[in-house]
PDB file of C-alpha atoms and ligand atoms in Angstrom:
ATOM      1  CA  UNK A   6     -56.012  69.282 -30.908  1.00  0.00           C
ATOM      2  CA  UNK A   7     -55.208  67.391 -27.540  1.00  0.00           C
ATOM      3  CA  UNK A   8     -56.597  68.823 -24.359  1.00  0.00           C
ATOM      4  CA  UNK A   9     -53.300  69.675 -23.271  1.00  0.00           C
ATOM      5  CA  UNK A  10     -52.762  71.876 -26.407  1.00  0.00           C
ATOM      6  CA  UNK A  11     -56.118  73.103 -26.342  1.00  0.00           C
ATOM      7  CA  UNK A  12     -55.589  74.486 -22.063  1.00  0.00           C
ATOM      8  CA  UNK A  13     -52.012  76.401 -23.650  1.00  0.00           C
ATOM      9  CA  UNK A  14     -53.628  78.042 -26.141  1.00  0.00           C
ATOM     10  CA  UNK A  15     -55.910  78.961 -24.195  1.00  0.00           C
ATOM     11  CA  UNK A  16     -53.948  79.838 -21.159  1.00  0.00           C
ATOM     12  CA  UNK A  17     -52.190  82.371 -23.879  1.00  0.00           C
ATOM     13  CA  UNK A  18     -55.998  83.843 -24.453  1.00  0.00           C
ATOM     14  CA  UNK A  19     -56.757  83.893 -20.689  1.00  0.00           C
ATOM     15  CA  UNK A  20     -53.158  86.190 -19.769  1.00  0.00           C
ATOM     16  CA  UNK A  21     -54.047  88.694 -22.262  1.00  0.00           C
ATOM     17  CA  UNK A  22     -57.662  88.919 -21.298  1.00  0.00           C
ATOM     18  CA  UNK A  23     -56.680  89.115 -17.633  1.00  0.00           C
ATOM     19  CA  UNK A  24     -54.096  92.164 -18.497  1.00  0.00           C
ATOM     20  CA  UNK A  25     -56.712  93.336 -20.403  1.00  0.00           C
ATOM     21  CA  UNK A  26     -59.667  93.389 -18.783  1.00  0.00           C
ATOM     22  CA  UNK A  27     -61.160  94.762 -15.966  1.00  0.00           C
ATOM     23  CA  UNK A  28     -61.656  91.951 -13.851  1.00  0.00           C
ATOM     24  CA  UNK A  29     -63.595  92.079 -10.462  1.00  0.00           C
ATOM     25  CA  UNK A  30     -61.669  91.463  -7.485  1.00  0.00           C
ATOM     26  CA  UNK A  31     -63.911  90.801  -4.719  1.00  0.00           C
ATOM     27  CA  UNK A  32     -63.402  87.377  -3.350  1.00  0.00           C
ATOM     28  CA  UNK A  33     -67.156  86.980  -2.656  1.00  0.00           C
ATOM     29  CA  UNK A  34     -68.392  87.493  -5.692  1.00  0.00           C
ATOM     30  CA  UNK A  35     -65.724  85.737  -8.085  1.00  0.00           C
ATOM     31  CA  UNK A  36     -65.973  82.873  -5.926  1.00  0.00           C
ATOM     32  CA  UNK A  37     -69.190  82.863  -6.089  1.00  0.00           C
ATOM     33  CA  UNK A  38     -69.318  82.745  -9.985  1.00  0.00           C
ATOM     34  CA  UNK A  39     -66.417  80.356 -10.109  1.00  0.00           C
ATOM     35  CA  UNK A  40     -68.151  77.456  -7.422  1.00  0.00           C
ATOM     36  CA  UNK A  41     -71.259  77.985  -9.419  1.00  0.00           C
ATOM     37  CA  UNK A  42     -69.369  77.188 -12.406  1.00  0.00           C
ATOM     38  CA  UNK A  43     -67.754  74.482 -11.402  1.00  0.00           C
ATOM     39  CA  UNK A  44     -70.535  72.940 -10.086  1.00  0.00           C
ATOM     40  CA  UNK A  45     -72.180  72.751 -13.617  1.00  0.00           C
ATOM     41  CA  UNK A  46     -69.021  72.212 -15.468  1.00  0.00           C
ATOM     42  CA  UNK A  47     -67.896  68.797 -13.033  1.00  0.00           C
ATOM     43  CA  UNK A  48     -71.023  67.160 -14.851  1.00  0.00           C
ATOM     44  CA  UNK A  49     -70.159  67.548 -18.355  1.00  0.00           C
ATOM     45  CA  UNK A  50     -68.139  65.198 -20.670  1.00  0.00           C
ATOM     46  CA  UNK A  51     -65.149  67.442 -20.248  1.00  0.00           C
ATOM     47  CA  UNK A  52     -65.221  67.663 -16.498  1.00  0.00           C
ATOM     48  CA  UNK A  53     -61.434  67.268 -16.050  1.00  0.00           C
ATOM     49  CA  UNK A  54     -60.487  70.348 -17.500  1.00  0.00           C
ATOM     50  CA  UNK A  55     -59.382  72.778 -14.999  1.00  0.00           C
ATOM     51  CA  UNK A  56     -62.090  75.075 -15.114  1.00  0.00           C
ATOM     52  CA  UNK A  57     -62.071  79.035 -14.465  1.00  0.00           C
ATOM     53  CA  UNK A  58     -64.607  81.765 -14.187  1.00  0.00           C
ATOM     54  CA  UNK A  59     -64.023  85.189 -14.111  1.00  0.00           C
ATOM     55  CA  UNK A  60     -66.726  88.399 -13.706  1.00  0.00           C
ATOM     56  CA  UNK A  61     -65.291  91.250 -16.165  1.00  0.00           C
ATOM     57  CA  UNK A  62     -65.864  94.914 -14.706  1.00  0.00           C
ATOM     58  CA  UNK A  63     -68.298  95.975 -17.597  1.00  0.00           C
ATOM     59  CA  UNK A  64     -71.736  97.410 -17.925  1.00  0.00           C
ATOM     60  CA  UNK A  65     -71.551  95.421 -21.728  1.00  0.00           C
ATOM     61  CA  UNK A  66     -74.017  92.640 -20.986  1.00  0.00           C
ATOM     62  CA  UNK A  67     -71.627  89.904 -22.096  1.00  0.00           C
ATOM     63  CA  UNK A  68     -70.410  86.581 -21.495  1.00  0.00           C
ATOM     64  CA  UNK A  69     -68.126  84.646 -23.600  1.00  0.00           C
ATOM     65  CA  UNK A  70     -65.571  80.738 -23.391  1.00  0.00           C
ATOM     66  CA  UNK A  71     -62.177  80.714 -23.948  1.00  0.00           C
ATOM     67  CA  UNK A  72     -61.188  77.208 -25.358  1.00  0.00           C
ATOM     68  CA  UNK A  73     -59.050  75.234 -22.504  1.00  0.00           C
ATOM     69  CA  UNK A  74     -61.994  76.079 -19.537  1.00  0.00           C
ATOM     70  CA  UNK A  75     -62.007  79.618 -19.420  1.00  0.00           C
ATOM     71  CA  UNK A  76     -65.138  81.527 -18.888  1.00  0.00           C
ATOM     72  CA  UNK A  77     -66.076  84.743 -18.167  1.00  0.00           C
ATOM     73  CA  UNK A  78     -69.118  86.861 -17.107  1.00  0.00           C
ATOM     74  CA  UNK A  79     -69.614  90.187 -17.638  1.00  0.00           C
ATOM     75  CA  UNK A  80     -70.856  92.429 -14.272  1.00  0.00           C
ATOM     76  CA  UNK A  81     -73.648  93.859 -16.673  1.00  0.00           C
ATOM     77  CA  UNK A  82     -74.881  90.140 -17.105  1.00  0.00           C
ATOM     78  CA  UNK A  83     -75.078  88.939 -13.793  1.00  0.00           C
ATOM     79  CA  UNK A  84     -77.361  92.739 -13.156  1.00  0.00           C
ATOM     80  CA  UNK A  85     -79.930  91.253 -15.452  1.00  0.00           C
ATOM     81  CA  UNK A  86     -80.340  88.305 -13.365  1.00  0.00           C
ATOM     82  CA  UNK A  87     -82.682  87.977 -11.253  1.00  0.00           C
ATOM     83  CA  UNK A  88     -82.550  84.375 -10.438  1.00  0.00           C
ATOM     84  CA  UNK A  89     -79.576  81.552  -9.781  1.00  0.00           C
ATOM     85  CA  UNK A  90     -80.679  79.421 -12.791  1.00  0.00           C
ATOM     86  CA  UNK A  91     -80.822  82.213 -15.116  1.00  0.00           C
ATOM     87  CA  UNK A  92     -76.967  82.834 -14.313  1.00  0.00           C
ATOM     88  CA  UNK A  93     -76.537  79.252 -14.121  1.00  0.00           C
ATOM     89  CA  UNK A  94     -78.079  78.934 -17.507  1.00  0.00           C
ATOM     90  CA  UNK A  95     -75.686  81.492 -18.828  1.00  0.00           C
ATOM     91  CA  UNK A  96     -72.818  79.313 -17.687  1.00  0.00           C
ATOM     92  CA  UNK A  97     -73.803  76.475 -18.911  1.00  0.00           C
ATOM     93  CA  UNK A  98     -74.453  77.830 -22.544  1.00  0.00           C
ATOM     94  CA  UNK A  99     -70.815  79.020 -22.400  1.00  0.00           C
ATOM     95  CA  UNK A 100     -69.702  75.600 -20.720  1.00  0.00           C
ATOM     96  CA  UNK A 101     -71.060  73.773 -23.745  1.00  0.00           C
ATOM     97  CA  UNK A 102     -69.010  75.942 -26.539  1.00  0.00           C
ATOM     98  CA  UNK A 103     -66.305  74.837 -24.486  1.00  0.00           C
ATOM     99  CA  UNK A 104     -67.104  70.485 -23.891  1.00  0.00           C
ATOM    100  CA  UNK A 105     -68.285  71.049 -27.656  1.00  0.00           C
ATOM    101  CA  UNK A 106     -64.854  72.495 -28.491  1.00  0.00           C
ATOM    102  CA  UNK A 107     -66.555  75.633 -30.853  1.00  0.00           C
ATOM    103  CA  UNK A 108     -63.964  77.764 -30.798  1.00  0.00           C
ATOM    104  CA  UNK A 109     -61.021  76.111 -31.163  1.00  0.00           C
ATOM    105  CA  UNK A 110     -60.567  75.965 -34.778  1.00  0.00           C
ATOM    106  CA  UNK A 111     -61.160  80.216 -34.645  1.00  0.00           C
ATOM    107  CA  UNK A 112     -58.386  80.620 -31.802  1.00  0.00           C
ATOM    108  CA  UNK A 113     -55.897  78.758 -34.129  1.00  0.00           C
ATOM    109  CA  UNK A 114     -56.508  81.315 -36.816  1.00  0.00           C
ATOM    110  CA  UNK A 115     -56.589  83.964 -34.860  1.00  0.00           C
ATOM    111  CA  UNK A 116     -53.251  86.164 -35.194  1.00  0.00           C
ATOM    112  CA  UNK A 117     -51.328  87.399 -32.269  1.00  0.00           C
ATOM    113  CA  UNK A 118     -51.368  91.228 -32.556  1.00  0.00           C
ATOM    114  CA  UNK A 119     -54.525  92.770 -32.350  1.00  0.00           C
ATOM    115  CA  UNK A 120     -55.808  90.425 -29.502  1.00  0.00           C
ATOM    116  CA  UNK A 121     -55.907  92.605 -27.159  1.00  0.00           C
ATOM    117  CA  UNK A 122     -57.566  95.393 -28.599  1.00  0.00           C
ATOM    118  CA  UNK A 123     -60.317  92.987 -29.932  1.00  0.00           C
ATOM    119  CA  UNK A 124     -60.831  91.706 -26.578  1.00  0.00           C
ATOM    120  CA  UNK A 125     -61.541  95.052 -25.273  1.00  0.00           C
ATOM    121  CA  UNK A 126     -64.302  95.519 -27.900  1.00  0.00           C
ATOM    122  CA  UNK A 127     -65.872  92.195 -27.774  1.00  0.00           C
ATOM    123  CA  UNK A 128     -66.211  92.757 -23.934  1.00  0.00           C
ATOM    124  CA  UNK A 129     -66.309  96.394 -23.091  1.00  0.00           C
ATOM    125  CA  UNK A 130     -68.332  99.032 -25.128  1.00  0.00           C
ATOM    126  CA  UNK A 131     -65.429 101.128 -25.520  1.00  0.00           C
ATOM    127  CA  UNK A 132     -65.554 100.167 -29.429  1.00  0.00           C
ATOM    128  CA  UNK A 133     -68.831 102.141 -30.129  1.00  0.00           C
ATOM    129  CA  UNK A 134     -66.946 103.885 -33.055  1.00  0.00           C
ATOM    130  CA  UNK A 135     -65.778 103.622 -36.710  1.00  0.00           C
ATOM    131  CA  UNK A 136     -61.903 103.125 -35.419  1.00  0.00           C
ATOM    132  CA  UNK A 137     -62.791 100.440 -33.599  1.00  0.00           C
ATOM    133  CA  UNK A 138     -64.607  98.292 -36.077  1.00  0.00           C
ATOM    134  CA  UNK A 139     -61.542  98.870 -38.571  1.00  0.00           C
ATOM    135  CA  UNK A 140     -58.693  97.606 -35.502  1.00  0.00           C
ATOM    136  CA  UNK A 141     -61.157  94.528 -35.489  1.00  0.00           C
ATOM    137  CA  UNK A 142     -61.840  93.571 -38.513  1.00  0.00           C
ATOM    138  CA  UNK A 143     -58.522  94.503 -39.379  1.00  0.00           C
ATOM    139  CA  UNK A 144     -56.666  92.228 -36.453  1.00  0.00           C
ATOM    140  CA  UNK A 145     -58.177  89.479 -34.077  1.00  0.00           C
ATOM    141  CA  UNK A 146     -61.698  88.998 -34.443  1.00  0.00           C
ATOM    142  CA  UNK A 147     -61.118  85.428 -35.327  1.00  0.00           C
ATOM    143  CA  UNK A 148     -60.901  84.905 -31.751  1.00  0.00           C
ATOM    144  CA  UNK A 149     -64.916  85.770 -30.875  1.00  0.00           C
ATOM    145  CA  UNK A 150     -66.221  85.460 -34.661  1.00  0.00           C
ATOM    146  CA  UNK A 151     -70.237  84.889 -34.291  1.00  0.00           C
ATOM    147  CA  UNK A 152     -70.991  81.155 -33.560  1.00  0.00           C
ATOM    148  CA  UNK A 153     -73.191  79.378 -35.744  1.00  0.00           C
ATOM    149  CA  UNK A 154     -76.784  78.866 -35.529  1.00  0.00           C
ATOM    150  CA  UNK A 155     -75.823  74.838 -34.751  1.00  0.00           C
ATOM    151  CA  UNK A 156     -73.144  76.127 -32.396  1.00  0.00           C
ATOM    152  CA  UNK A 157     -75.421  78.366 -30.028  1.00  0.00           C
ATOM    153  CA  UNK A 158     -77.835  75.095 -30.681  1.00  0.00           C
ATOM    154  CA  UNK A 159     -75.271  72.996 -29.744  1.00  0.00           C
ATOM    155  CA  UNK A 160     -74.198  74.998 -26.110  1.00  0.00           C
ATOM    156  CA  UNK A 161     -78.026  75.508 -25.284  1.00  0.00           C
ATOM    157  CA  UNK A 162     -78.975  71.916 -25.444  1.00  0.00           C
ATOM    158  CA  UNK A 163     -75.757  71.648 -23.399  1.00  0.00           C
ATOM    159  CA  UNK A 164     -77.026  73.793 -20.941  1.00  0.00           C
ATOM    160  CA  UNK A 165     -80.164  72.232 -20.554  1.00  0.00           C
ATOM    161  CA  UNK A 166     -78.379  69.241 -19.848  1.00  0.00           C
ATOM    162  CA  UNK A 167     -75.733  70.167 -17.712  1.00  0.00           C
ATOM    163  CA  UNK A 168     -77.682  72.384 -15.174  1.00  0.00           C
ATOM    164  CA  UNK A 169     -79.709  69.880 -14.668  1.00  0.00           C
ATOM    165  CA  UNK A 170     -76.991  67.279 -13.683  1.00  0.00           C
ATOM    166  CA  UNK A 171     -76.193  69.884 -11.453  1.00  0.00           C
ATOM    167  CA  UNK A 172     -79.578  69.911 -10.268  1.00  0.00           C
ATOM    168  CA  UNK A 173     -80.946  73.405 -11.257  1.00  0.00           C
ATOM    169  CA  UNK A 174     -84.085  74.050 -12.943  1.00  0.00           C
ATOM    170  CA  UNK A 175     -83.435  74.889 -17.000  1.00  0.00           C
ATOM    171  CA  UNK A 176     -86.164  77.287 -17.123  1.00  0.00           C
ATOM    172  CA  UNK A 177     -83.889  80.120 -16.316  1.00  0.00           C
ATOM    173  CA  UNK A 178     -82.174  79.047 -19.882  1.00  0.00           C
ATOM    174  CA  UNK A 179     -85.272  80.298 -22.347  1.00  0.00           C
ATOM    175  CA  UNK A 180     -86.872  83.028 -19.203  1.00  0.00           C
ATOM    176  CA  UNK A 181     -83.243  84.816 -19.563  1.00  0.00           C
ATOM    177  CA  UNK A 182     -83.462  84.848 -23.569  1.00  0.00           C
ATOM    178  CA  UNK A 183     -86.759  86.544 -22.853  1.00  0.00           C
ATOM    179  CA  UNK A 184     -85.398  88.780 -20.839  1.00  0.00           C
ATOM    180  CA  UNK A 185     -82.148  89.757 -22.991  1.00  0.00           C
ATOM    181  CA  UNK A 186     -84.900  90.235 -26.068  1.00  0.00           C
ATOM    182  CA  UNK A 187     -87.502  92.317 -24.487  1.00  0.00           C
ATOM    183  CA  UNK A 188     -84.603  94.557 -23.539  1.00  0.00           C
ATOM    184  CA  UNK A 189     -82.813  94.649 -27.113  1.00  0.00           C
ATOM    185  CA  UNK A 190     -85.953  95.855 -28.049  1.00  0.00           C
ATOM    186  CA  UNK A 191     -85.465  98.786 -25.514  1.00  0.00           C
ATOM    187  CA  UNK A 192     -82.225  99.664 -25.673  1.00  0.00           C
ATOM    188  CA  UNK A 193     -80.276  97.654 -28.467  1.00  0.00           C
ATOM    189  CA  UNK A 194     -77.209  99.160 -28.073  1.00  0.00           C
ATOM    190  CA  UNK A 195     -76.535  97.705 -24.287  1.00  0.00           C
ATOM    191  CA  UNK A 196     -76.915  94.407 -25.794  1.00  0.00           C
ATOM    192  CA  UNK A 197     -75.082  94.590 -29.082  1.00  0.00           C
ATOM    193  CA  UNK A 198     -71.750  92.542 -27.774  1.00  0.00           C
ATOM    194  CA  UNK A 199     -73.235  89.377 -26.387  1.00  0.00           C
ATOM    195  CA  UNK A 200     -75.937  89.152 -30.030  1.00  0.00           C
ATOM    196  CA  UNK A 201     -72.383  89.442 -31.845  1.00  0.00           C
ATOM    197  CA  UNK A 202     -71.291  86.304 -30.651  1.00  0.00           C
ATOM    198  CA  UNK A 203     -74.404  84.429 -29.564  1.00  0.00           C
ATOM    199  CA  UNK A 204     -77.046  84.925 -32.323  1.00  0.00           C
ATOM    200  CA  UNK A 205     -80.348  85.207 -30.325  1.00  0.00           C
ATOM    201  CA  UNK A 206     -83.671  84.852 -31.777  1.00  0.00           C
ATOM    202  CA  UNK A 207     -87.265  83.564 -30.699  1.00  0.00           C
ATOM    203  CA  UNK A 208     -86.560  80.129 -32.341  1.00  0.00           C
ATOM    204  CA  UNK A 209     -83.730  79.649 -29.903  1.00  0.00           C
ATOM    205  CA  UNK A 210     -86.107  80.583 -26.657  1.00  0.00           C
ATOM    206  CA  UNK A 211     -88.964  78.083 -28.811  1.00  0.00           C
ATOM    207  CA  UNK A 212     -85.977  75.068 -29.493  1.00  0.00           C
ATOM    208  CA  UNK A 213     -85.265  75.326 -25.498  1.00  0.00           C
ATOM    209  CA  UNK A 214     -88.481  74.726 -24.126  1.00  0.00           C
ATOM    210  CA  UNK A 215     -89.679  72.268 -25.964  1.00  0.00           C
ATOM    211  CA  UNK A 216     -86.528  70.636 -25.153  1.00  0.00           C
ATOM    212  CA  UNK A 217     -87.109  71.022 -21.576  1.00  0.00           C
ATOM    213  CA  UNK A 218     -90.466  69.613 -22.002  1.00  0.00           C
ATOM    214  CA  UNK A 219     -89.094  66.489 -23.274  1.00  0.00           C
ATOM    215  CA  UNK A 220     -87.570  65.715 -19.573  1.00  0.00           C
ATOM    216  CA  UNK A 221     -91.257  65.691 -18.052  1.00  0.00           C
ATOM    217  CA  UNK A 222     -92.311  67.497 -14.450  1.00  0.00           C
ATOM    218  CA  UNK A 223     -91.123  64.494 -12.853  1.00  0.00           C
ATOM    219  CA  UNK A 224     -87.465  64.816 -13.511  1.00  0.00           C
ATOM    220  CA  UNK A 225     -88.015  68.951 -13.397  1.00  0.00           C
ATOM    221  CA  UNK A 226     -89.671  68.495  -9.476  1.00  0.00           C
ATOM    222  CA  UNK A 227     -87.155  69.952  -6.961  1.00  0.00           C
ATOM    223  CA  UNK A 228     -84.478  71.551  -8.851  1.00  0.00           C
ATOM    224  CA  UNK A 229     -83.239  74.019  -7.674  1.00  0.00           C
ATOM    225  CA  UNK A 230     -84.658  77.722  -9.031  1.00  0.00           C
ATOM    226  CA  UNK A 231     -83.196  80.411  -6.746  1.00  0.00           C
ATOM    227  CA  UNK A 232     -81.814  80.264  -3.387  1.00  0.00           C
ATOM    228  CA  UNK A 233     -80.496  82.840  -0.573  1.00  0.00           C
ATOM    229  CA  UNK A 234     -77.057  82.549  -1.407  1.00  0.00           C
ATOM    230  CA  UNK A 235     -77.891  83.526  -4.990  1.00  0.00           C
ATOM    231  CA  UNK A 236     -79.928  86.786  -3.762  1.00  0.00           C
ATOM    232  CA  UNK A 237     -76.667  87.496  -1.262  1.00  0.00           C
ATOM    233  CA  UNK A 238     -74.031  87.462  -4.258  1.00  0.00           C
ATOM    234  CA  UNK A 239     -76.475  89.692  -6.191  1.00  0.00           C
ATOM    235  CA  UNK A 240     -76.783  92.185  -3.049  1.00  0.00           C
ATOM    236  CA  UNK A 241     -72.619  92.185  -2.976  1.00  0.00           C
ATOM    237  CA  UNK A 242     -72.519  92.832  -6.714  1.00  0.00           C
ATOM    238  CA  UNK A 243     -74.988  95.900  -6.767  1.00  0.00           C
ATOM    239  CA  UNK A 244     -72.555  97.325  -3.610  1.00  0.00           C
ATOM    240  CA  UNK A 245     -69.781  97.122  -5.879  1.00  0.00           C
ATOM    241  CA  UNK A 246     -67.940 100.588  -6.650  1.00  0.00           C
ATOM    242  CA  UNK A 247     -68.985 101.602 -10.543  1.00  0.00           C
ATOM    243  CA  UNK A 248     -67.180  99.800 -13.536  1.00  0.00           C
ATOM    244  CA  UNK A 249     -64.201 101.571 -14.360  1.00  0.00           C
ATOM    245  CA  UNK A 250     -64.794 104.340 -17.398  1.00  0.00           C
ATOM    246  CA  UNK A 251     -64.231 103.061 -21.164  1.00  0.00           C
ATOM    247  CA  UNK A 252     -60.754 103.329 -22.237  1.00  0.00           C
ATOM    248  CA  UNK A 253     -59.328 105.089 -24.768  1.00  0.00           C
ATOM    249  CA  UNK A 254     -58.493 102.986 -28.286  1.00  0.00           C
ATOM    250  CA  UNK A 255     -54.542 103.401 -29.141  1.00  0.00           C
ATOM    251  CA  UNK A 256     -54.214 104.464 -32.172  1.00  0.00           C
ATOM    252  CA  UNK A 257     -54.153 102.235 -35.246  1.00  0.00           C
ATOM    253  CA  UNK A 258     -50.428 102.092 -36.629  1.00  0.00           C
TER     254      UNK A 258
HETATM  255 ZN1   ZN B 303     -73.298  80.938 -27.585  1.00  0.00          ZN
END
């Protein structure tokens, strides 16, 4: 698939996500997102794509790449944070499906008329019951089928990589596994969308550090770990009004 092929389809995705969706609005803290984004993505192989980040209104601790340069964050993501290069981690795993072109082959199987329903599940936790596994199963989940375990390999030694082109420290890449692991252990259910489609286990937190290791203190010295513009966008996202409430599934025809 060309690139320009690859940005319609995915420009198709993007519209019904963004009718979909709850998307935040607030100018601060989507343009935050989106420069931090860019940032990482303008040092990748695929840096001419026109990139897009978006922060979904969800508690769902999700974040997930729609083939073409689209990616979005999910609110309840970006609360787990605590640092810039855990986020920035985050992007950059879901800036390397993309530059490795992952999920392009599911988008072209994935049919048209459950899309948007599937979306809603896969990003919202308003499909924590029986009807909405059957619309899924039953319609679009193609679209955000689990990656493999060479995929989610694949877009974490990309995100090594690629924050630190963009001179941020990878540690935030393995500390946030840790941190999305100790709290599936908690509270699985908070977590369940973003395990769906990024298998997560110890190996992957192991596989990262010792990768990191390989670039040597040297290299690591100075990059960037937090900063105050970080802890500002965080302050702006807890002021936020509450997510809006689940919706309602339609029902199945
Ligand atoms: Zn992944």
């Amino acid at each position: 698939m060309s690139d320009s092929e690859e940005r319609a389809l995915g420009d198709e995705y993007a519209q019904q996500i963004n009718a979909q969706l709850p998307l935040v609005g607030d100018a601060r803290v989507v343009g935050y997102v989106d420069a931090l984004g860019k940032e990482i993505a303008r040092k990748t192989s695929r840096a001419q794509l026109d990139w897009k980040f978006h922060v979904v209104n969800s508690d769902a601790v999700n974040a997930f790449a729609v083939p073409g340069g689209f990616i979005y964050v999910n609110r309840g993501l970006i609360e787990r944070a605590t640092r810039l290069d855990q986020l920035a981690g985050v992007l950059g795993h879901e800036i390397g499906h993309v530059v490795e072109r992952h999920s392009v082959e599911q988008m072209k199987k994935a049919t048209g008329a459950n899309i948007g329903i599937s979306l809603l599940c896969t990003l919202t936790n308003v499909c924590d019951n029986t009807l909405g596994q059957v619309v899924i199963n039953a319609g679009g989940s193609a679209l955000f089928a689990k990656y493999s375990r060479g995929a989610e390999m694949e877009a974490d030694s990309q995100a090594v990589v690629n924050v630190i082109a963009a001179g941020i420290h990878p540690d935030g890449i393995p500390e946030f596994f840790r941190v999305l692991i100790a709290e599936r252990k908690r509270n699985p259910n908070a977590l369940e969308n973003v395990f769906a489609s990024h298998p997560l286990e110890e190996s992957r937190v192991e596989r990262t550090r010792a990768m990191i290791a390989t670039y040597g203190n040297e290299r690591l010295r100075g990059l960037t770990r937090d900063d105050a513009g970080f802890q500002l966008f965080k302050s702006i996202v807890a002021a936020l009004p509450p997510p809006p409430p689940p919706r309602q599934l339609p029902a199945v025809p």
